[in-house]
mmCIF file of C-alpha atoms in Angstrom:
data_model
loop_
_atom_site.group_PDB
_atom_site.id
_atom_site.type_symbol
_atom_site.label_atom_id
_atom_site.label_comp_id
_atom_site.label_asym_id
_atom_site.label_seq_id
_atom_site.Cartn_x
_atom_site.Cartn_y
_atom_site.Cartn_z
ATOM 1 C CA GLU P 1 -100.778 -53.479 -139.908
ATOM 2 C CA GLU P 2 -100.299 -51.676 -143.320
ATOM 3 C CA VAL P 3 -102.003 -54.594 -144.821
ATOM 4 C CA LYS P 4 -104.714 -54.507 -142.467
ATOM 5 C CA SER P 5 -105.176 -50.643 -143.232
ATOM 6 C CA LEU P 6 -105.468 -51.146 -146.773
ATOM 7 C CA GLY P 7 -107.863 -54.158 -146.411
ATOM 8 C CA GLU P 8 -110.201 -51.671 -143.992
ATOM 9 C CA LYS P 9 -109.834 -48.706 -146.600
ATOM 10 C CA PHE P 10 -110.718 -50.935 -149.396
ATOM 11 C CA VAL P 11 -114.157 -52.097 -147.504
ATOM 12 C CA ARG P 12 -114.768 -48.366 -146.353
ATOM 13 C CA THR P 13 -114.314 -46.863 -150.006
ATOM 14 C CA VAL P 14 -115.486 -49.776 -152.222
ATOM 15 C CA VAL P 15 -117.468 -52.541 -150.402
ATOM 16 C CA GLU P 16 -119.584 -50.527 -148.280
ATOM 17 C CA PRO P 17 -120.905 -47.812 -150.701
ATOM 18 C CA ILE P 18 -121.691 -50.635 -153.319
ATOM 19 C CA LYS P 19 -123.729 -52.398 -150.201
ATOM 20 C CA ALA P 20 -125.445 -48.897 -149.786
ATOM 21 C CA ARG P 21 -126.287 -48.513 -153.448
ATOM 22 C CA PRO P 22 -128.509 -51.162 -154.637
ATOM 23 C CA VAL P 23 -128.478 -50.038 -158.133
ATOM 24 C CA VAL P 24 -124.516 -50.295 -158.489
ATOM 25 C CA ARG P 25 -124.897 -53.574 -156.426
ATOM 26 C CA ASN P 26 -127.459 -54.992 -159.118
ATOM 27 C CA LEU P 27 -125.107 -53.803 -162.185
ATOM 28 C CA LEU P 28 -122.012 -55.353 -160.748
ATOM 29 C CA GLY P 29 -124.491 -58.470 -160.538
ATOM 30 C CA LEU P 30 -125.550 -58.313 -163.929
ATOM 31 C CA VAL P 31 -121.931 -57.827 -165.200
ATOM 32 C CA SER P 32 -120.681 -60.615 -163.392
ATOM 33 C CA LEU P 33 -123.594 -62.890 -164.534
ATOM 34 C CA TYR P 34 -122.731 -61.713 -168.295
ATOM 35 C CA PHE P 35 -119.194 -62.847 -168.145
ATOM 36 C CA PHE P 36 -120.041 -66.066 -166.199
ATOM 37 C CA ALA P 37 -122.718 -66.772 -168.992
ATOM 38 C CA THR P 38 -120.117 -65.663 -171.632
ATOM 39 C CA PHE P 39 -117.637 -68.170 -170.268
ATOM 40 C CA ALA P 40 -119.880 -70.842 -169.966
ATOM 41 C CA TYR P 41 -121.200 -70.720 -173.434
ATOM 42 C CA ALA P 42 -117.718 -70.550 -174.866
ATOM 43 C CA ASN P 43 -116.670 -73.629 -172.990
ATOM 44 C CA PHE P 44 -119.907 -75.390 -174.388
ATOM 45 C CA LYS P 45 -119.107 -74.414 -177.939
ATOM 46 C CA VAL P 46 -115.569 -75.966 -177.315
ATOM 47 C CA VAL P 47 -116.918 -79.350 -175.852
ATOM 48 C CA ARG P 48 -119.537 -79.549 -178.431
ATOM 49 C CA LYS P 49 -116.814 -78.863 -181.409
ATOM 50 C CA MET P 50 -114.678 -81.796 -179.790
ATOM 51 C CA LEU P 51 -117.531 -84.341 -179.631
ATOM 52 C CA SER P 52 -118.891 -83.596 -183.096
ATOM 53 C CA PRO P 53 -119.057 -86.174 -185.899
ATOM 54 C CA ARG P 54 -116.520 -84.292 -187.827
ATOM 55 C CA ALA P 55 -114.024 -84.102 -184.977
ATOM 56 C CA LYS P 56 -114.230 -87.808 -183.835
ATOM 57 C CA LYS P 57 -113.546 -88.665 -187.645
ATOM 58 C CA ARG P 58 -110.547 -86.494 -187.695
ATOM 59 C CA ARG P 59 -109.242 -88.139 -184.466
ATOM 60 C CA GLN P 60 -109.973 -91.692 -185.841
ATOM 61 C CA VAL P 61 -108.160 -90.645 -189.111
ATOM 62 C CA ASN P 62 -105.223 -89.085 -187.225
ATOM 63 C CA LYS P 63 -104.799 -92.579 -184.866
ATOM 64 C CA ASN P 64 -105.153 -94.962 -188.157
ATOM 65 C CA LEU P 65 -102.470 -92.913 -189.612
ATOM 66 C CA THR P 66 -100.325 -93.290 -186.681
ATOM 67 C CA VAL P 67 -100.911 -96.997 -186.921
ATOM 68 C CA ILE P 68 -99.886 -97.226 -190.576
ATOM 69 C CA GLU P 69 -96.957 -94.580 -190.498
ATOM 70 C CA THR P 70 -95.317 -96.133 -187.457
ATOM 71 C CA LEU P 71 -95.595 -99.716 -188.852
ATOM 72 C CA ASN P 72 -93.891 -98.503 -192.120
ATOM 73 C CA GLU P 73 -91.000 -97.147 -190.245
ATOM 74 C CA TYR P 74 -90.141 -100.945 -189.397
ATOM 75 C CA LEU P 75 -92.195 -102.803 -192.514
ATOM 76 C CA PRO P 76 -90.441 -104.277 -194.418
ATOM 77 C CA GLY P 77 -87.107 -102.936 -194.245
ATOM 78 C CA ASN P 78 -86.601 -102.822 -190.373
ATOM 79 C CA ARG P 79 -88.874 -105.978 -189.648
ATOM 80 C CA ALA P 80 -86.651 -107.509 -187.016
ATOM 81 C CA ALA P 81 -87.044 -103.852 -185.009
ATOM 82 C CA LEU P 82 -90.419 -104.066 -184.627
ATOM 83 C CA ASN P 83 -91.219 -105.909 -181.250
ATOM 84 C CA GLY P 84 -93.772 -106.084 -178.542
ATOM 85 C CA GLN P 85 -92.485 -102.590 -176.977
ATOM 86 C CA ALA P 86 -92.913 -101.042 -180.383
ATOM 87 C CA LEU P 87 -96.436 -102.236 -180.824
ATOM 88 C CA GLU P 88 -97.128 -101.127 -177.018
ATOM 89 C CA LYS P 89 -96.174 -97.615 -177.849
ATOM 90 C CA ILE P 90 -98.658 -97.581 -181.014
ATOM 91 C CA ARG P 91 -101.384 -99.025 -178.410
ATOM 92 C CA TYR P 92 -100.758 -96.280 -175.899
ATOM 93 C CA VAL P 93 -100.797 -93.828 -178.598
ATOM 94 C CA THR P 94 -103.807 -94.639 -180.290
ATOM 95 C CA THR P 95 -105.584 -96.699 -177.341
ATOM 96 C CA PHE P 96 -106.234 -99.417 -179.960
ATOM 97 C CA SER P 97 -105.686 -103.201 -179.128
ATOM 98 C CA TYR P 98 -103.178 -105.253 -180.815
ATOM 99 C CA ASP P 99 -105.736 -107.265 -182.880
ATOM 100 C CA LEU P 100 -107.235 -103.925 -184.276
ATOM 101 C CA ILE P 101 -103.537 -102.530 -184.950
ATOM 102 C CA PHE P 102 -103.203 -105.714 -187.016
ATOM 103 C CA ARG P 103 -106.577 -105.023 -188.502
ATOM 104 C CA LYS P 104 -105.991 -102.028 -189.692
ATOM 105 C CA TYR P 105 -102.689 -102.496 -191.166
ATOM 106 C CA LEU P 106 -104.113 -105.585 -193.101
ATOM 107 C CA ARG P 107 -106.708 -103.472 -194.694
ATOM 108 C CA TYR P 108 -103.763 -101.047 -195.611
ATOM 109 C CA LEU P 109 -101.589 -103.635 -196.895
ATOM 110 C CA LEU P 110 -104.275 -105.335 -198.957
ATOM 111 C CA ASN P 111 -105.219 -102.016 -200.809
ATOM 112 C CA GLU P 112 -101.931 -100.200 -200.958
ATOM 113 C CA ARG P 113 -98.996 -102.513 -200.810
ATOM 114 C CA LYS P 114 -97.442 -104.998 -203.280
ATOM 115 C CA PHE P 115 -98.698 -108.589 -202.302
ATOM 116 C CA ASP P 116 -95.581 -110.341 -202.289
ATOM 117 C CA ALA P 117 -93.271 -112.515 -200.019
ATOM 118 C CA ASP P 118 -92.211 -109.526 -198.114
ATOM 119 C CA ALA P 119 -95.768 -108.113 -197.454
ATOM 120 C CA VAL P 120 -97.109 -111.871 -196.177
ATOM 121 C CA SER P 121 -93.724 -111.785 -193.963
ATOM 122 C CA ASP P 122 -94.807 -108.681 -192.655
ATOM 123 C CA LEU P 123 -98.108 -109.863 -191.417
ATOM 124 C CA LEU P 124 -96.645 -112.846 -190.156
ATOM 125 C CA HIS P 125 -94.337 -111.096 -187.998
ATOM 126 C CA LEU P 126 -96.867 -108.552 -186.664
ATOM 127 C CA LYS P 127 -98.900 -111.339 -185.607
ATOM 128 C CA GLN P 128 -96.264 -113.004 -183.930
ATOM 129 C CA GLN P 129 -95.192 -109.841 -182.209
ATOM 130 C CA ALA P 130 -99.002 -108.883 -181.362
ATOM 131 C CA GLN P 131 -99.514 -112.765 -180.243
ATOM 132 C CA LEU P 132 -102.813 -112.952 -181.911
ATOM 133 C CA THR P 133 -104.493 -116.484 -181.893
ATOM 134 C CA ASP P 134 -105.670 -118.408 -184.781
ATOM 135 C CA ASP P 135 -109.426 -117.268 -183.467
ATOM 136 C CA GLN P 136 -108.512 -113.571 -183.722
ATOM 137 C CA ILE P 137 -106.944 -113.841 -187.056
ATOM 138 C CA GLY P 138 -109.975 -115.918 -188.295
ATOM 139 C CA GLU P 139 -112.388 -113.091 -186.900
ATOM 140 C CA ILE P 140 -110.284 -110.503 -188.491
ATOM 141 C CA LEU P 141 -109.922 -111.928 -191.912
ATOM 142 C CA ARG P 142 -113.852 -112.478 -191.779
ATOM 143 C CA GLU P 143 -114.635 -109.160 -190.870
ATOM 144 C CA VAL P 144 -112.333 -107.627 -193.724
ATOM 145 C CA ALA P 145 -114.165 -109.952 -196.100
ATOM 146 C CA LEU P 146 -117.547 -108.848 -194.930
ATOM 147 C CA ARG P 147 -116.347 -105.190 -195.125
ATOM 148 C CA THR P 148 -115.210 -105.801 -198.768
ATOM 149 C CA PHE P 149 -118.575 -107.828 -199.542
ATOM 150 C CA LYS P 150 -120.901 -104.713 -198.192
ATOM 151 C CA LYS P 151 -118.626 -102.499 -200.275
ATOM 152 C CA TYR P 152 -118.532 -104.230 -203.774
ATOM 153 C CA GLY P 153 -121.305 -107.134 -203.497
ATOM 154 C CA ILE P 154 -121.338 -110.567 -204.725
ATOM 155 C CA LEU P 155 -118.224 -111.919 -206.400
ATOM 156 C CA MET P 156 -118.123 -112.064 -210.202
ATOM 157 C CA THR P 157 -115.748 -113.807 -212.295
ATOM 158 C CA ASP P 158 -117.750 -113.146 -215.518
ATOM 159 C CA THR P 159 -118.388 -109.492 -215.973
ATOM 160 C CA THR P 160 -120.003 -109.439 -219.483
ATOM 161 C CA GLY P 161 -122.756 -106.616 -219.618
ATOM 162 C CA LEU P 162 -121.123 -104.689 -216.897
ATOM 163 C CA THR P 163 -120.076 -100.867 -217.147
ATOM 164 C CA ALA P 164 -116.538 -100.024 -217.423
ATOM 165 C CA ASP P 165 -116.903 -98.641 -213.753
ATOM 166 C CA ALA P 166 -118.535 -101.728 -212.408
ATOM 167 C CA ILE P 167 -116.171 -104.170 -214.083
ATOM 168 C CA MET P 168 -113.153 -102.168 -212.319
ATOM 169 C CA LYS P 169 -114.998 -102.543 -208.814
ATOM 170 C CA LYS P 170 -115.250 -106.334 -209.255
ATOM 171 C CA ALA P 171 -111.856 -106.511 -210.485
ATOM 172 C CA ALA P 172 -110.799 -104.827 -207.327
ATOM 173 C CA GLU P 173 -112.979 -107.335 -205.430
ATOM 174 C CA ARG P 174 -111.653 -110.428 -206.724
ATOM 175 C CA SER P 175 -108.064 -109.176 -206.283
ATOM 176 C CA ILE P 176 -108.879 -108.599 -202.326
ATOM 177 C CA PHE P 177 -110.463 -112.293 -202.344
ATOM 178 C CA SER P 178 -107.597 -113.782 -203.751
ATOM 179 C CA LYS P 179 -105.431 -112.242 -200.938
ATOM 180 C CA LEU P 180 -107.795 -113.193 -198.252
ATOM 181 C CA LEU P 181 -107.947 -116.490 -199.363
ATOM 182 C CA TYR P 182 -104.376 -116.974 -199.727
ATOM 183 C CA LEU P 183 -104.113 -115.995 -196.119
ATOM 184 C CA ALA P 184 -106.735 -117.981 -194.685
ATOM 185 C CA GLU P 185 -104.907 -121.142 -196.324
ATOM 186 C CA LEU P 186 -101.401 -120.123 -195.196
ATOM 187 C CA PRO P 187 -100.584 -122.703 -192.277
ATOM 188 C CA GLU P 188 -98.080 -120.043 -190.666
ATOM 189 C CA MET P 189 -100.852 -117.577 -190.532
ATOM 190 C CA VAL P 190 -103.956 -119.747 -189.149
ATOM 191 C CA THR P 191 -103.155 -123.519 -188.374
ATOM 192 C CA GLN P 192 -104.726 -125.885 -190.758
ATOM 193 C CA GLN P 193 -107.119 -128.280 -188.791
ATOM 194 C CA GLU P 194 -109.646 -130.659 -190.089
ATOM 195 C CA ALA P 195 -112.764 -129.550 -189.094
ATOM 196 C CA GLU P 196 -116.474 -129.390 -190.564
ATOM 197 C CA ILE P 197 -116.678 -127.559 -193.573
ATOM 198 C CA SER P 198 -118.907 -124.625 -191.744
ATOM 199 C CA GLN P 199 -115.825 -124.090 -189.491
ATOM 200 C CA ASN P 200 -113.553 -123.984 -192.337
ATOM 201 C CA LEU P 201 -112.242 -120.597 -192.261
ATOM 202 C CA SER P 202 -111.571 -120.878 -196.400
ATOM 203 C CA TRP P 203 -115.121 -121.834 -196.791
ATOM 204 C CA GLN P 204 -116.461 -119.139 -194.286
ATOM 205 C CA ILE P 205 -114.648 -116.684 -196.899
ATOM 206 C CA LEU P 206 -116.050 -118.024 -199.898
ATOM 207 C CA GLU P 207 -119.468 -118.039 -198.273
ATOM 208 C CA ILE P 208 -119.104 -114.333 -197.278
ATOM 209 C CA PHE P 209 -118.357 -113.395 -200.845
ATOM 210 C CA GLY P 210 -121.117 -115.375 -202.356
ATOM 211 C CA ALA P 211 -118.122 -117.513 -204.359
ATOM 212 C CA THR P 212 -118.408 -121.217 -205.495
ATOM 213 C CA SER P 213 -115.413 -123.676 -205.215
ATOM 214 C CA ASP P 214 -114.948 -123.023 -209.195
ATOM 215 C CA ASP P 215 -114.525 -119.347 -208.212
ATOM 216 C CA ALA P 216 -111.895 -119.966 -205.849
ATOM 217 C CA ASP P 217 -109.904 -122.244 -208.098
ATOM 218 C CA LYS P 218 -109.640 -119.561 -210.781
ATOM 219 C CA LEU P 219 -108.637 -117.063 -208.381
ATOM 220 C CA ARG P 220 -106.603 -118.902 -205.558
ATOM 221 C CA ILE P 221 -102.849 -117.487 -205.639
ATOM 222 C CA ARG P 222 -100.691 -120.736 -205.506
ATOM 223 C CA THR P 223 -97.580 -119.605 -204.364
ATOM 224 C CA LEU P 224 -95.931 -115.969 -204.144
ATOM 225 C CA SER P 225 -93.026 -116.757 -206.004
ATOM 226 C CA GLU P 226 -94.418 -117.648 -209.012
ATOM 227 C CA LEU P 227 -96.681 -114.819 -208.926
ATOM 228 C CA GLU P 228 -95.925 -111.226 -210.100
ATOM 229 C CA THR P 229 -97.998 -108.936 -208.793
ATOM 230 C CA GLU P 230 -98.400 -107.049 -212.237
ATOM 231 C CA ASP P 231 -99.917 -110.187 -213.508
ATOM 232 C CA LEU P 232 -102.231 -110.272 -210.935
ATOM 233 C CA GLU P 233 -103.370 -106.684 -211.012
ATOM 234 C CA SER P 234 -103.609 -107.317 -214.565
ATOM 235 C CA LEU P 235 -106.027 -109.917 -214.607
ATOM 236 C CA MET P 236 -108.091 -108.903 -211.473
ATOM 237 C CA GLY P 237 -107.468 -105.088 -211.036
ATOM 238 C CA ALA P 238 -105.326 -103.225 -208.550
ATOM 239 C CA GLY P 239 -106.453 -103.366 -204.939
ATOM 240 C CA GLY P 240 -109.054 -100.597 -205.373
ATOM 241 C CA ALA P 241 -109.951 -97.883 -202.885
ATOM 242 C CA PRO P 242 -109.419 -98.468 -199.515
ATOM 243 C CA GLU P 243 -112.553 -99.810 -197.496
ATOM 244 C CA GLU P 244 -114.270 -97.741 -195.298
ATOM 245 C CA GLU P 245 -116.802 -97.911 -193.054
ATOM 246 C CA GLY P 246 -118.398 -94.692 -193.040
ATOM 247 C CA GLU P 247 -116.272 -94.699 -189.821
ATOM 248 C CA GLU P 248 -114.431 -96.003 -188.106
ATOM 249 C CA ALA P 249 -113.427 -95.314 -190.493
ATOM 250 C CA SER P 250 -113.172 -94.981 -193.521
ATOM 251 C CA GLU P 251 -115.515 -93.559 -194.280
ATOM 252 C CA GLU P 252 -112.393 -92.115 -193.461
ATOM 253 C CA SER P 253 -110.782 -91.607 -196.572
ATOM 254 C CA GLY P 254 -110.569 -95.176 -197.295
ATOM 255 C CA THR P 255 -108.314 -97.206 -195.342
ATOM 256 C CA LEU P 256 -107.251 -94.276 -192.718
ATOM 257 C CA ASN P 257 -111.178 -93.852 -192.229
ATOM 258 C CA GLU P 258 -111.448 -97.120 -190.823
#
């Protein structure tokens, strides 16, 4: 009864006077409209900021960084612990598919890590745990090759007449080309089958770069055991700046931006 009495008192002292005074009623309506409009605009700005290209790029960089940092916790020192469950955790956090996780780590490895037996073993283990097929690996290698070509242009072994900056870029391209060709010709990475030349993965990579068979013979990595990365880099240059896509990264600050 006391609550009911308070309710009735509120109606008599507050609600009814407002109804009886249009000016007060209209003023309260305007105040309510102002606060509603302010709240709606604030939410609009938050949503617009979240959907802006800059915000999307930041989220992409963070996802790529998650892939690289998480996998580096396992590779190469703790490779055996990298299993399907660990990859599933990365997939859940980033929403990336397994082949995209492999693709992003491959770009990172080609540009940032020493290309040696450990690096190749890491890629083979990652491929196995991600259960990637030959077709998926072929698509990934072609995509990375095409991205590299778009960034550096046609492969050149003779850089006579080029500027110092151009020579460095071409050296970086040759380094990536050699690594991709090695992976494409590695039986453990891609099953080597007799097929028409147009279906041959190595030939497809040569075609993407505009390279000849002579170029491939000059730049082909025969065996990692006989190759010191220092020698490779002195002949062809370091891996170079990480590839970007203006995206999807990387735009993204190189490899992370992709």
